[in-house]
Short mmCIF file of C-alpha atoms in Angstrom, two decimals:
data_model
loop_
_atom_site.label_atom_id
_atom_site.label_comp_id
_atom_site.label_asym_id
_atom_site.label_seq_id
_atom_site.Cartn_x
_atom_site.Cartn_y
_atom_site.Cartn_z
CA ALA O 21 34.52 -59.82 -156.00
CA THR O 22 31.72 -62.20 -156.87
CA LEU O 23 34.20 -64.38 -158.60
CA CYS O 24 36.30 -64.68 -155.44
CA PHE O 25 33.35 -66.17 -153.61
CA GLN O 26 32.40 -68.51 -156.38
CA ALA O 27 35.97 -69.73 -156.55
CA PHE O 28 36.15 -70.09 -152.79
CA LEU O 29 32.89 -71.98 -152.51
CA GLN O 30 33.76 -74.26 -155.36
CA MET O 31 37.13 -74.94 -153.84
CA CYS O 32 35.27 -76.06 -150.74
CA ASN O 33 33.19 -78.33 -152.97
CA LEU O 34 29.99 -76.61 -152.05
CA PRO O 35 27.39 -76.40 -154.82
CA ILE O 36 26.20 -72.88 -155.61
CA ARG O 37 23.81 -71.14 -157.95
CA VAL O 38 24.56 -67.62 -159.09
CA ILE O 39 21.71 -65.16 -159.59
CA CYS O 40 22.04 -61.62 -160.85
CA ARG O 41 19.52 -59.16 -159.54
CA ALA O 42 19.33 -55.41 -159.88
CA ASN O 43 18.26 -54.84 -156.30
CA ALA O 44 20.89 -57.18 -154.93
CA GLU O 45 22.48 -54.43 -152.86
CA TYR O 46 19.27 -53.94 -150.95
CA MET O 47 18.73 -57.63 -150.36
CA SER O 48 22.12 -57.96 -148.77
CA PRO O 49 22.19 -57.52 -144.98
CA SER O 50 25.25 -55.31 -145.11
CA GLY O 51 24.52 -53.52 -148.35
CA LYS O 52 27.60 -55.09 -149.89
CA LEU O 53 27.73 -57.64 -152.59
CA PRO O 54 27.91 -60.51 -152.99
CA PHE O 55 26.02 -62.38 -150.38
CA ILE O 56 24.90 -65.95 -150.00
CA HIS O 57 21.50 -67.22 -149.09
CA VAL O 58 21.59 -70.57 -147.33
CA GLY O 59 18.38 -72.07 -145.98
CA ASN O 60 17.00 -69.20 -143.95
CA GLN O 61 20.34 -67.47 -143.34
CA VAL O 62 21.82 -64.66 -145.34
CA VAL O 63 25.52 -63.83 -145.02
CA SER O 64 27.51 -61.21 -146.89
CA GLU O 65 31.16 -60.23 -147.37
CA LEU O 66 34.18 -62.47 -147.58
CA GLY O 67 35.17 -62.48 -143.91
CA PRO O 68 31.80 -63.50 -142.47
CA ILE O 69 31.15 -65.98 -145.30
CA VAL O 70 34.47 -67.70 -144.67
CA GLN O 71 33.65 -67.95 -140.97
CA PHE O 72 30.16 -69.19 -141.71
CA VAL O 73 31.51 -71.89 -143.99
CA LYS O 74 34.11 -72.77 -141.39
CA ALA O 75 31.43 -73.13 -138.74
CA LYS O 76 29.66 -75.56 -141.01
CA GLY O 77 32.79 -77.67 -141.11
CA HIS O 78 34.51 -76.66 -144.34
CA SER O 79 37.77 -74.77 -144.20
CA LEU O 80 40.55 -74.38 -146.68
CA SER O 81 43.25 -73.15 -144.38
CA ASP O 82 43.26 -75.82 -141.70
CA GLY O 83 46.43 -77.33 -143.02
CA LEU O 84 48.45 -74.15 -142.47
CA ASP O 85 50.57 -73.46 -139.42
CA GLU O 86 50.38 -70.19 -137.50
CA VAL O 87 53.08 -68.35 -139.41
CA GLN O 88 51.54 -69.36 -142.74
CA LYS O 89 48.13 -68.22 -141.60
CA ALA O 90 49.65 -64.85 -140.68
CA GLU O 91 51.24 -64.68 -144.12
CA MET O 92 47.98 -65.57 -145.80
CA LYS O 93 46.11 -62.82 -143.96
CA ALA O 94 48.85 -60.34 -144.82
CA TYR O 95 48.68 -61.20 -148.53
CA MET O 96 44.89 -60.94 -148.50
CA GLU O 97 45.21 -57.45 -147.07
CA LEU O 98 47.75 -56.59 -149.77
CA VAL O 99 45.32 -57.67 -152.45
CA ASN O 100 42.49 -55.73 -150.83
CA ASN O 101 44.63 -52.69 -150.29
CA MET O 102 46.27 -52.50 -153.70
CA LEU O 103 44.21 -54.33 -156.29
CA LEU O 104 40.78 -53.42 -155.02
CA THR O 105 41.65 -49.77 -154.53
CA ALA O 106 43.29 -49.67 -157.95
CA GLU O 107 40.19 -51.16 -159.55
CA LEU O 108 38.01 -48.59 -157.80
CA TYR O 109 40.37 -45.81 -158.83
CA LEU O 110 40.30 -46.88 -162.43
CA GLN O 111 36.54 -47.12 -162.52
CA TRP O 112 35.72 -43.91 -160.73
CA CYS O 113 38.65 -41.52 -160.73
CA ASP O 114 39.98 -41.85 -164.24
CA ASP O 115 37.85 -39.40 -166.20
CA VAL O 116 37.94 -41.17 -169.52
CA THR O 117 36.87 -44.51 -168.09
CA VAL O 118 34.22 -42.88 -165.95
CA GLU O 119 32.55 -41.10 -168.84
CA GLU O 120 32.60 -43.88 -171.33
CA ILE O 121 32.14 -47.01 -169.31
CA THR O 122 31.29 -46.62 -165.67
CA HIS O 123 28.52 -44.02 -165.79
CA PRO O 124 26.49 -45.81 -168.48
CA ARG O 125 26.99 -49.19 -166.87
CA TYR O 126 26.22 -48.16 -163.33
CA GLY O 127 23.15 -46.21 -164.29
CA SER O 128 21.79 -48.66 -166.84
CA PRO O 129 19.05 -50.27 -164.72
CA TYR O 130 17.54 -46.91 -163.92
CA PRO O 131 15.68 -44.29 -165.93
CA TRP O 132 17.02 -40.81 -166.53
CA PRO O 133 17.70 -38.67 -164.46
CA LEU O 134 18.13 -41.25 -161.72
CA ASN O 135 20.99 -42.98 -163.50
CA ARG O 136 23.06 -39.79 -163.68
CA ILE O 137 22.31 -38.82 -160.08
CA LEU O 138 23.17 -42.23 -158.65
CA SER O 139 26.38 -42.57 -160.58
CA TYR O 140 27.55 -39.08 -159.64
CA GLN O 141 26.75 -39.84 -156.04
CA LYS O 142 28.76 -43.04 -156.13
CA GLN O 143 31.62 -41.27 -157.84
CA TRP O 144 31.69 -38.56 -155.21
CA GLU O 145 31.67 -41.21 -152.49
CA VAL O 146 34.56 -43.10 -154.02
CA ARG O 147 36.57 -39.94 -154.57
CA ARG O 148 36.11 -38.96 -150.92
CA LYS O 149 37.43 -42.33 -149.88
CA MET O 150 40.42 -42.05 -152.16
CA LYS O 151 41.22 -38.66 -150.68
CA ALA O 152 41.03 -40.02 -147.14
CA ILE O 153 43.52 -42.77 -147.82
CA GLY O 154 45.84 -40.59 -149.86
CA TRP O 155 45.21 -42.00 -153.31
CA ALA O 156 43.58 -38.87 -154.66
CA GLY O 157 46.92 -37.32 -155.51
CA LYS O 158 48.03 -40.31 -157.54
CA THR O 159 48.17 -40.23 -161.30
CA LEU O 160 47.11 -43.16 -163.43
CA GLU O 161 50.75 -44.11 -164.02
CA GLN O 162 51.42 -44.27 -160.30
CA VAL O 163 48.37 -46.44 -159.76
CA LEU O 164 49.47 -48.78 -162.54
CA GLU O 165 52.92 -48.90 -161.00
CA ASP O 166 51.40 -49.90 -157.65
CA VAL O 167 49.41 -52.63 -159.36
CA ASP O 168 52.59 -53.82 -161.01
CA GLN O 169 54.37 -53.92 -157.66
CA CYS O 170 51.52 -55.90 -156.16
CA CYS O 171 51.49 -58.38 -159.05
CA HIS O 172 55.24 -58.70 -158.77
CA ALA O 173 54.91 -59.54 -155.09
CA LEU O 174 52.16 -62.09 -155.79
CA SER O 175 54.15 -63.60 -158.61
CA GLN O 176 57.22 -63.92 -156.38
CA ARG O 177 55.17 -65.55 -153.68
CA LEU O 178 53.51 -67.97 -156.07
CA GLY O 179 56.77 -68.92 -157.79
CA THR O 180 56.36 -72.24 -159.54
CA GLN O 181 53.88 -73.74 -157.12
CA PRO O 182 50.36 -74.60 -158.23
CA TYR O 183 48.78 -72.61 -155.38
CA PHE O 184 50.04 -70.01 -152.96
CA PHE O 185 50.45 -72.48 -150.15
CA ASN O 186 51.67 -75.35 -152.21
CA LYS O 187 49.30 -78.20 -152.88
CA GLN O 188 45.99 -77.00 -151.50
CA PRO O 189 44.05 -73.94 -152.54
CA THR O 190 43.17 -71.48 -149.78
CA GLU O 191 41.09 -68.32 -149.38
CA LEU O 192 44.01 -66.34 -150.72
CA ASP O 193 43.94 -68.27 -153.99
CA ALA O 194 40.22 -67.59 -154.36
CA LEU O 195 40.68 -63.89 -153.67
CA VAL O 196 43.60 -63.46 -156.05
CA PHE O 197 41.86 -65.46 -158.74
CA GLY O 198 38.74 -63.32 -158.47
CA HIS O 199 40.60 -60.05 -158.86
CA LEU O 200 43.04 -61.13 -161.54
CA PHE O 201 40.40 -62.82 -163.66
CA THR O 202 38.25 -59.71 -163.51
CA ILE O 203 41.17 -57.54 -164.55
CA LEU O 204 42.11 -59.86 -167.37
CA THR O 205 38.66 -60.30 -168.84
CA THR O 206 36.99 -56.92 -168.49
CA GLN O 207 36.99 -54.55 -171.41
CA LEU O 208 38.24 -51.09 -170.57
CA ILE O 209 39.36 -48.13 -172.61
CA THR O 210 42.98 -49.13 -172.40
CA ASP O 211 44.46 -52.51 -171.80
CA GLU O 212 47.21 -51.21 -169.56
CA LEU O 213 45.89 -52.83 -166.42
CA SER O 214 45.51 -56.26 -167.96
CA GLU O 215 48.87 -55.86 -169.69
CA LYS O 216 50.48 -55.37 -166.28
CA VAL O 217 49.02 -58.63 -165.08
CA LYS O 218 49.87 -60.47 -168.29
CA ASN O 219 53.53 -59.62 -167.74
CA TYR O 220 53.59 -62.29 -165.08
CA SER O 221 53.13 -65.59 -166.80
CA ASN O 222 52.81 -67.63 -163.65
CA LEU O 223 49.86 -65.48 -162.57
CA THR O 224 48.02 -65.97 -165.87
CA ALA O 225 48.74 -69.69 -165.75
CA PHE O 226 47.39 -69.74 -162.18
CA CYS O 227 44.13 -68.08 -163.29
CA ARG O 228 43.71 -70.45 -166.19
CA ARG O 229 44.35 -73.45 -164.00
CA ILE O 230 41.73 -72.44 -161.43
CA GLU O 231 39.25 -71.59 -164.14
CA GLN O 232 39.69 -74.98 -165.75
CA GLN O 233 39.63 -76.89 -162.54
CA TYR O 234 36.77 -75.26 -160.75
CA PHE O 235 34.61 -73.56 -163.32
CA GLU O 236 34.62 -75.47 -166.52
CA GLY O 237 33.91 -78.76 -164.85
CA HIS O 238 30.55 -77.45 -163.75
CA GLU O 239 27.27 -76.56 -165.50
CA LYS O 240 27.59 -75.60 -169.11
CA ASP O 241 26.53 -72.01 -168.73
CA SER O 242 28.77 -71.39 -165.74
CA SER O 243 31.18 -69.47 -167.94
CA THR O 244 28.47 -67.07 -169.07
CA ILE O 245 27.40 -66.64 -165.49
CA ALA O 246 31.01 -66.07 -164.53
CA ALA O 247 31.36 -63.48 -167.28
CA ARG O 248 28.18 -61.71 -166.27
CA SER O 249 29.23 -61.78 -162.62
CA ALA O 250 32.62 -60.46 -163.65
CA LYS O 251 30.91 -57.52 -165.31
CA ARG O 252 28.71 -56.90 -162.32
CA SER O 253 31.59 -57.19 -159.91
CA LEU O 254 33.36 -54.43 -161.79
CA LEU O 255 30.44 -52.20 -160.91
CA ARG O 256 31.07 -52.60 -157.20
CA MET L 29 78.70 -38.73 -151.92
CA ALA L 30 75.04 -38.05 -151.48
CA ALA L 31 73.83 -34.53 -150.99
CA PRO L 32 73.01 -33.66 -147.38
CA MET L 33 69.51 -34.75 -146.49
CA GLU L 34 67.25 -33.13 -144.00
CA LEU L 35 64.18 -34.68 -142.49
CA SER L 36 61.46 -32.59 -140.92
CA CYS L 37 59.19 -34.47 -138.62
CA TRP L 38 57.35 -34.45 -135.33
CA GLY L 39 59.47 -34.63 -132.21
CA GLY L 40 59.41 -37.27 -129.52
CA ASP L 41 58.70 -37.92 -125.91
CA TRP L 42 58.37 -40.81 -123.46
CA GLY L 43 61.65 -42.22 -124.67
CA LEU L 44 60.80 -42.16 -128.37
CA PRO L 45 62.55 -40.04 -130.99
CA SER L 46 59.17 -39.22 -132.47
CA LEU L 47 55.52 -39.72 -131.60
CA HIS L 48 54.30 -39.79 -135.16
CA PRO L 49 54.26 -43.33 -136.67
CA GLU L 50 55.30 -42.27 -140.15
CA SER L 51 58.14 -40.04 -138.91
CA LEU L 52 59.34 -42.85 -136.69
CA THR L 53 59.33 -45.31 -139.60
CA VAL L 54 61.52 -43.04 -141.71
CA MET L 55 63.92 -42.35 -138.84
CA ALA L 56 64.24 -46.06 -138.07
CA TYR L 57 64.89 -46.91 -141.71
CA ALA L 58 67.56 -44.22 -141.92
CA LYS L 59 69.31 -45.72 -138.89
CA PHE L 60 69.09 -49.24 -140.26
CA SER L 61 70.48 -48.33 -143.65
CA GLY L 62 73.07 -45.89 -142.36
CA ALA L 63 71.70 -42.90 -144.24
CA PRO L 64 73.10 -39.62 -142.90
CA LEU L 65 69.96 -37.66 -142.14
CA THR L 66 69.78 -34.47 -140.16
CA VAL L 67 66.54 -34.61 -138.27
CA ASN L 68 64.68 -31.39 -137.62
CA THR L 69 61.85 -31.76 -135.21
CA ILE L 70 59.02 -29.39 -135.81
CA ASN L 71 59.09 -26.57 -133.40
CA ASN L 72 57.14 -23.44 -134.10
CA SER L 73 57.06 -24.02 -137.81
CA TRP L 74 54.36 -23.37 -140.36
CA ARG L 75 55.11 -26.54 -142.24
CA ALA L 76 52.86 -28.45 -139.89
CA LEU L 77 49.89 -26.71 -141.47
CA LYS L 78 50.21 -28.74 -144.64
CA GLY L 79 49.98 -31.80 -142.49
CA ASP L 80 52.08 -34.09 -144.61
CA LEU L 81 54.99 -34.71 -142.30
CA PRO L 82 57.51 -36.31 -142.46
CA VAL L 83 59.19 -34.39 -145.26
CA LEU L 84 62.63 -35.09 -146.69
CA VAL L 85 64.53 -32.25 -148.32
CA SER L 86 67.62 -33.04 -150.34
CA GLU L 87 69.05 -30.35 -152.60
CA ASP L 88 66.01 -29.37 -154.63
CA THR L 89 63.83 -32.39 -154.14
CA VAL L 90 61.08 -32.41 -151.56
CA ILE L 91 59.48 -35.76 -150.82
CA SER L 92 56.65 -36.31 -148.45
CA GLN L 93 55.25 -39.78 -147.94
CA PRO L 94 57.15 -42.49 -146.06
CA ALA L 95 57.01 -44.97 -148.94
CA LYS L 96 58.35 -42.38 -151.37
CA ILE L 97 61.03 -41.25 -148.91
CA LEU L 98 62.20 -44.84 -148.47
CA ASN L 99 62.30 -45.30 -152.24
CA PHE L 100 64.41 -42.18 -152.55
CA LEU L 101 66.83 -43.41 -149.88
CA ARG L 102 67.13 -46.73 -151.68
CA LYS L 103 67.96 -44.96 -154.90
CA GLN L 104 70.70 -43.10 -153.03
CA LYS L 105 72.13 -46.53 -152.21
CA TYR L 106 70.94 -46.62 -148.60
CA ASN L 107 69.23 -49.95 -148.87
CA ALA L 108 68.35 -51.94 -145.78
CA ASP L 109 66.76 -54.72 -147.85
CA TYR L 110 69.91 -55.67 -149.68
CA ASP L 111 70.04 -59.19 -148.32
CA LEU L 112 66.41 -60.04 -148.80
CA SER L 113 65.25 -62.60 -151.31
CA ALA L 114 62.50 -61.67 -153.77
CA LYS L 115 59.95 -63.65 -151.79
CA GLN L 116 60.90 -61.82 -148.60
CA GLY L 117 60.49 -58.53 -150.45
CA ALA L 118 56.99 -59.65 -151.43
CA ASP L 119 56.25 -60.60 -147.82
CA THR L 120 57.36 -57.11 -146.76
CA LEU L 121 54.76 -55.50 -149.03
CA ALA L 122 52.06 -57.83 -147.75
CA TYR L 123 52.80 -57.21 -144.08
CA ILE L 124 52.96 -53.45 -144.59
CA ALA L 125 49.49 -53.64 -146.18
CA LEU L 126 48.32 -55.64 -143.16
CA LEU L 127 49.67 -52.98 -140.80
CA GLU L 128 47.97 -50.18 -142.71
CA GLU L 129 44.64 -51.91 -142.97
CA LYS L 130 44.34 -53.46 -139.53
CA LEU L 131 46.57 -51.62 -137.11
CA LEU L 132 46.59 -48.05 -138.34
CA PRO L 133 42.85 -47.34 -137.77
CA ALA L 134 43.12 -48.39 -134.13
CA LEU L 135 46.34 -46.40 -133.70
CA LEU L 136 44.65 -43.31 -135.13
CA HIS L 137 41.67 -43.91 -132.90
CA THR L 138 43.77 -44.23 -129.73
CA PHE L 139 45.64 -41.03 -130.51
CA TRP L 140 43.06 -38.78 -132.07
CA ILE L 141 39.53 -39.94 -131.49
CA GLU L 142 39.34 -41.51 -128.06
CA ALA L 143 38.11 -38.45 -126.18
CA GLU L 144 40.08 -38.85 -122.97
CA ASN L 145 43.33 -39.62 -124.76
CA TYR L 146 42.91 -36.79 -127.21
CA CYS L 147 42.05 -34.12 -124.69
CA SER L 148 44.55 -35.03 -122.04
CA VAL L 149 47.55 -36.16 -124.03
CA THR L 150 47.54 -35.83 -127.80
CA LYS L 151 46.12 -32.34 -128.25
CA PRO L 152 48.27 -30.61 -125.61
CA TRP L 153 51.40 -32.37 -126.83
CA PHE L 154 50.96 -31.49 -130.49
CA ALA L 155 49.71 -28.01 -129.68
CA SER L 156 52.85 -27.36 -127.64
CA ARG L 157 54.98 -28.15 -130.67
CA ILE L 158 53.40 -25.65 -133.02
CA ALA L 159 53.22 -21.89 -133.01
CA PHE L 160 50.11 -20.07 -131.85
CA PRO L 161 47.57 -19.63 -133.54
CA LEU L 162 48.21 -22.80 -135.52
CA SER L 163 48.18 -24.77 -132.29
CA LEU L 164 44.49 -24.11 -132.04
CA TYR L 165 43.79 -25.41 -135.52
CA VAL L 166 46.19 -28.19 -136.49
CA PRO L 167 45.42 -30.79 -133.80
CA GLY L 168 41.72 -30.43 -134.55
CA LYS L 169 42.38 -30.84 -138.24
CA MET L 170 44.45 -33.96 -137.69
CA SER L 171 41.73 -35.39 -135.49
CA ARG L 172 39.03 -34.73 -138.07
CA GLU L 173 41.13 -36.30 -140.82
CA ALA L 174 41.71 -39.39 -138.71
CA LEU L 175 37.99 -39.76 -138.05
CA LYS L 176 37.17 -39.32 -141.71
CA ARG L 177 39.70 -41.92 -142.70
CA ILE L 178 38.37 -44.46 -140.24
CA LEU L 179 34.74 -43.89 -141.12
CA LEU L 180 35.30 -43.97 -144.85
CA THR L 181 37.38 -47.11 -144.85
CA LYS L 182 35.78 -49.08 -142.06
CA GLY L 183 32.47 -47.52 -141.31
CA GLY L 184 30.14 -48.87 -143.93
CA PRO L 185 27.13 -51.00 -143.06
CA PRO L 186 26.58 -53.29 -141.13
CA LEU L 187 28.46 -51.12 -138.66
CA TYR L 188 26.09 -48.29 -138.10
CA SER L 189 27.49 -46.44 -135.13
CA LEU L 190 30.90 -45.23 -134.11
CA THR L 191 30.99 -47.61 -131.14
CA GLU L 192 30.50 -50.60 -133.42
CA VAL L 193 33.24 -49.34 -135.73
CA GLU L 194 35.50 -48.85 -132.73
CA ALA L 195 34.85 -52.38 -131.49
CA GLN L 196 35.64 -53.77 -134.94
CA ILE L 197 38.85 -51.83 -135.45
CA TYR L 198 40.20 -52.77 -132.02
CA ARG L 199 39.42 -56.42 -132.71
CA ASP L 200 41.25 -56.15 -136.02
CA ALA L 201 44.21 -54.41 -134.36
CA LYS L 202 44.54 -57.06 -131.66
CA GLU L 203 44.40 -59.78 -134.29
CA CYS L 204 47.06 -57.96 -136.27
CA LEU L 205 49.32 -57.75 -133.20
CA ASN L 206 48.85 -61.47 -132.60
CA LEU L 207 49.77 -62.23 -136.21
CA LEU L 208 52.88 -60.06 -136.01
CA SER L 209 53.92 -61.76 -132.81
CA LYS L 210 53.53 -65.19 -134.40
CA ARG L 211 55.50 -64.11 -137.43
CA LEU L 212 58.32 -62.62 -135.35
CA GLY L 213 58.59 -65.68 -133.13
CA THR L 214 61.90 -65.75 -131.33
CA SER L 215 64.12 -64.10 -133.94
CA GLN L 216 65.55 -60.68 -133.36
CA PHE L 217 64.15 -59.04 -136.47
CA PHE L 218 61.54 -60.13 -138.96
CA PHE L 219 64.02 -61.43 -141.51
CA GLY L 220 66.85 -62.79 -139.44
CA ASP L 221 69.54 -60.76 -137.74
CA THR L 222 69.55 -57.53 -139.70
CA PRO L 223 66.69 -55.04 -139.67
CA THR L 224 64.87 -54.22 -142.89
CA THR L 225 62.07 -52.01 -144.20
CA LEU L 226 59.44 -54.18 -142.56
CA ASP L 227 61.14 -53.78 -139.17
CA ALA L 228 61.12 -50.01 -139.67
CA PHE L 229 57.39 -50.00 -140.42
CA VAL L 230 56.47 -52.33 -137.57
CA PHE L 231 58.60 -50.32 -135.17
CA GLY L 232 57.05 -47.06 -136.38
CA PHE L 233 53.56 -48.37 -135.69
CA LEU L 234 54.22 -50.29 -132.49
CA ALA L 235 56.51 -47.94 -130.57
CA PRO L 236 53.94 -45.16 -130.06
CA ILE L 237 51.38 -47.68 -128.82
CA TYR L 238 53.96 -49.22 -126.53
CA LYS L 239 55.50 -46.15 -124.99
CA VAL L 240 53.04 -43.26 -124.91
CA CYS L 241 51.19 -43.03 -121.60
CA PHE L 242 47.51 -42.68 -122.33
CA PRO L 243 44.61 -42.83 -119.89
CA ARG L 244 42.79 -45.36 -122.11
CA VAL L 245 45.23 -48.08 -123.03
CA GLN L 246 43.50 -51.23 -124.21
CA LEU L 247 45.80 -51.62 -127.19
CA GLN L 248 48.90 -51.06 -125.06
CA GLU L 249 47.78 -53.68 -122.58
CA HIS L 250 47.26 -56.16 -125.38
CA LEU L 251 50.70 -55.35 -126.77
CA LYS L 252 52.31 -55.87 -123.38
CA GLN L 253 50.99 -59.41 -123.38
CA LEU L 254 53.13 -60.12 -126.43
CA PRO L 255 56.63 -60.05 -124.96
CA ASN L 256 58.50 -60.67 -128.20
CA LEU L 257 57.05 -57.51 -129.77
CA CYS L 258 57.94 -55.46 -126.67
CA ARG L 259 61.45 -56.87 -126.76
CA PHE L 260 61.65 -55.99 -130.46
CA CYS L 261 60.78 -52.32 -129.78
CA ASP L 262 63.15 -52.06 -126.83
CA ASP L 263 66.00 -53.62 -128.81
CA ILE L 264 65.65 -51.14 -131.62
CA LEU L 265 65.44 -48.22 -129.22
CA THR L 266 68.55 -49.21 -127.32
CA CYS L 267 70.65 -50.32 -130.27
CA TYR L 268 69.75 -47.77 -132.86
CA PHE L 269 68.46 -44.79 -130.99
CA ARG L 270 70.60 -45.05 -127.88
CA LEU L 271 67.68 -44.33 -125.65
CA THR L 272 66.37 -46.26 -122.69
CA VAL L 273 62.90 -45.95 -121.24
CA SER L 274 63.95 -42.87 -119.31
CA GLY L 275 65.40 -41.26 -122.40
CA HIS L 276 69.04 -41.11 -121.27
CA SER L 277 72.01 -42.75 -122.95
CA PRO L 278 72.72 -46.07 -121.25
CA ALA L 279 76.13 -46.91 -119.88
CA GLY L 280 75.57 -50.40 -121.15
CA GLN L 281 78.07 -52.79 -122.57
CA ASP L 282 77.20 -51.91 -126.18
CA THR L 283 78.00 -48.24 -125.73
CA ALA L 284 81.20 -48.97 -123.87
CA ASP L 285 82.40 -51.28 -126.63
CA ALA L 286 81.50 -48.79 -129.33
CA ASN L 287 83.26 -45.99 -127.49
CA LEU L 288 86.29 -48.17 -126.97
CA GLN L 289 86.45 -48.96 -130.65
CA LYS L 290 86.20 -45.31 -131.59
CA LEU L 291 88.89 -44.42 -129.11
CA THR L 292 91.22 -47.13 -130.38
CA GLN L 293 90.72 -45.94 -133.95
CA LEU L 294 91.45 -42.38 -132.96
CA VAL L 295 94.58 -43.40 -131.11
CA ASN L 296 95.74 -45.48 -134.06
CA LYS L 297 95.31 -42.54 -136.38
CA GLU L 298 97.21 -40.25 -134.07
CA SER L 299 100.01 -42.72 -133.64
CA ASN L 300 100.35 -43.10 -137.39
CA LEU L 301 100.66 -39.35 -137.69
CA ILE L 302 103.25 -39.26 -134.96
CA GLU L 303 105.30 -41.97 -136.63
CA LYS L 304 105.22 -40.07 -139.90
CA MET L 305 106.42 -36.95 -138.12
CA ASP L 306 109.06 -39.05 -136.51
CA ASP L 307 110.31 -40.27 -139.88
CA ASN L 308 110.31 -36.77 -141.28
CA LEU L 309 112.33 -35.51 -138.39
CA ARG L 310 114.83 -38.31 -138.72
CA LYS L 311 115.30 -37.62 -142.39
CA SER L 312 115.84 -33.90 -141.95
CA PRO L 313 119.54 -33.20 -141.20
CA GLN L 314 119.23 -30.03 -139.07
CA HIS L 315 117.76 -31.53 -135.99
CA PRO L 316 119.37 -34.21 -133.91
CA PRO L 317 117.32 -37.31 -133.84
CA ARG L 318 114.88 -37.18 -131.02
CA LYS L 319 113.43 -40.05 -129.28
CA LEU L 320 109.75 -40.07 -129.34
CA THR L 321 108.15 -42.53 -127.15
CA THR L 322 106.32 -44.98 -129.30
CA LEU L 323 102.86 -45.35 -128.08
CA LYS L 324 101.77 -48.72 -127.07
CA LEU L 325 98.13 -49.41 -127.47
CA ALA L 326 96.59 -51.22 -124.63
CA ALA L 327 93.01 -52.16 -124.02
CA GLY L 328 91.16 -51.14 -120.89
CA GLY L 329 92.13 -48.17 -118.84
CA GLU L 330 95.46 -47.41 -120.41
CA GLU L 331 94.06 -45.30 -123.23
CA SER L 332 94.06 -42.38 -120.90
CA SER L 333 97.87 -42.09 -120.99
CA PRO L 334 98.28 -41.91 -124.80
CA MET L 335 95.41 -39.46 -124.91
CA SER L 336 97.02 -37.18 -122.38
CA ARG L 337 100.29 -37.25 -124.32
CA LEU L 338 98.55 -36.36 -127.54
CA SER L 339 96.74 -33.41 -126.16
CA PRO L 340 98.72 -30.24 -126.80
#
């Protein structure tokens, strides 16, 4: 998720500095990461940040007409609904991944027994949420199939254009980039999730293009920061 | 030929075939794609306890969620999305996600959590459809599940109280309705002139908001300000479900034409049979040739005469 914001802010040509902190969740006004700190204002979450940036005079979706804006919002919900939930599922409901990767990573800043307690608590919370929205009964194959369907839809929508709404990048491009890049670059037990995404060559080309255009042109260690943020965003 | 398929779902009222959004979606899709479903509305059944209506039963397979039911129907060759391009298929997925994220919480809230609505309308209605003692338990269970779903998906910080969550979800729902209205524009269905999966889903979510008479109706009032969405719901109800607002079959032009067509087909079939009999009789040597009046088919009120001659 961090990557979505970085991409978005860089698409708006706003200079940013990324800082990783262990107590970041507490610093954020809503408890959710990431958040931005501008002057004496602190804003968190994609929706409010986009509006904040818009209020300051930068917006990526001004060139869209009403129907396209509706489409953009719908696709953003699709990404949130499918990709985000699938990422959460994979991190917290797939037993193998949970044991070997998520628990150690989530609990690493804390001493024992706090690390175990906190990660179990988070796992229980995520599982409750999955149950409420009906994902608890899904097997890993079904989740991967849903991800595949979502990527298929995104790939169809993107087609051969450089961005989702032709020439200009929008919030949707930032969001999709953030999620897909995270999926493609994070090491998990199996590569099935990233394989699903790699099946769609226009999506991988899209990620590479945005990475080259907006991230490599910047400070030299932006890629390490991006990688570290990618790892941290997987924890969320 | 496909095996006979039976759908169990919640019944309807206020001019709708069903009050439950998911049941309504499946019923609408079945009508659009021409799937022959027998619909069983729940009445004094224990199936409601499991709470996962609608349920489709076909031979030995039992399928429960709307998305899975629609997939099954498509595999049985009842596909309403046949004419859609790949991009339109992708748009369908996106808009369905939008409906589920933005509109469904408010819909659940209006039905199950808003105290006045729940106590005066929802609970009595659902309780009347289930056997005692389940009627004491199931509505409460559905209400608790709805609340849990809303709080878990929408209720994190910075929204700390239920009223703040409510305000947010109604804002989201109104925005979603506005977006749908813009997307529909002036066309009859979302993708041109034939209804598709997306139309089924939108209808399933909008119709209960539009038609059910609640004491607290902020979402309905907002919907009524979007005339193209109201027209969309009414069109589907009259064309595919043959119900007007009052719930009776209309004597409108559509029905008359359809009936006329059916009648003409029937008369044609009968006249073909009669001509065959006529030929047979002519060929057989025992009987003198008889003159059978050939039936002339005429439009309008003259069908009554051939019909009376055909009746034994």
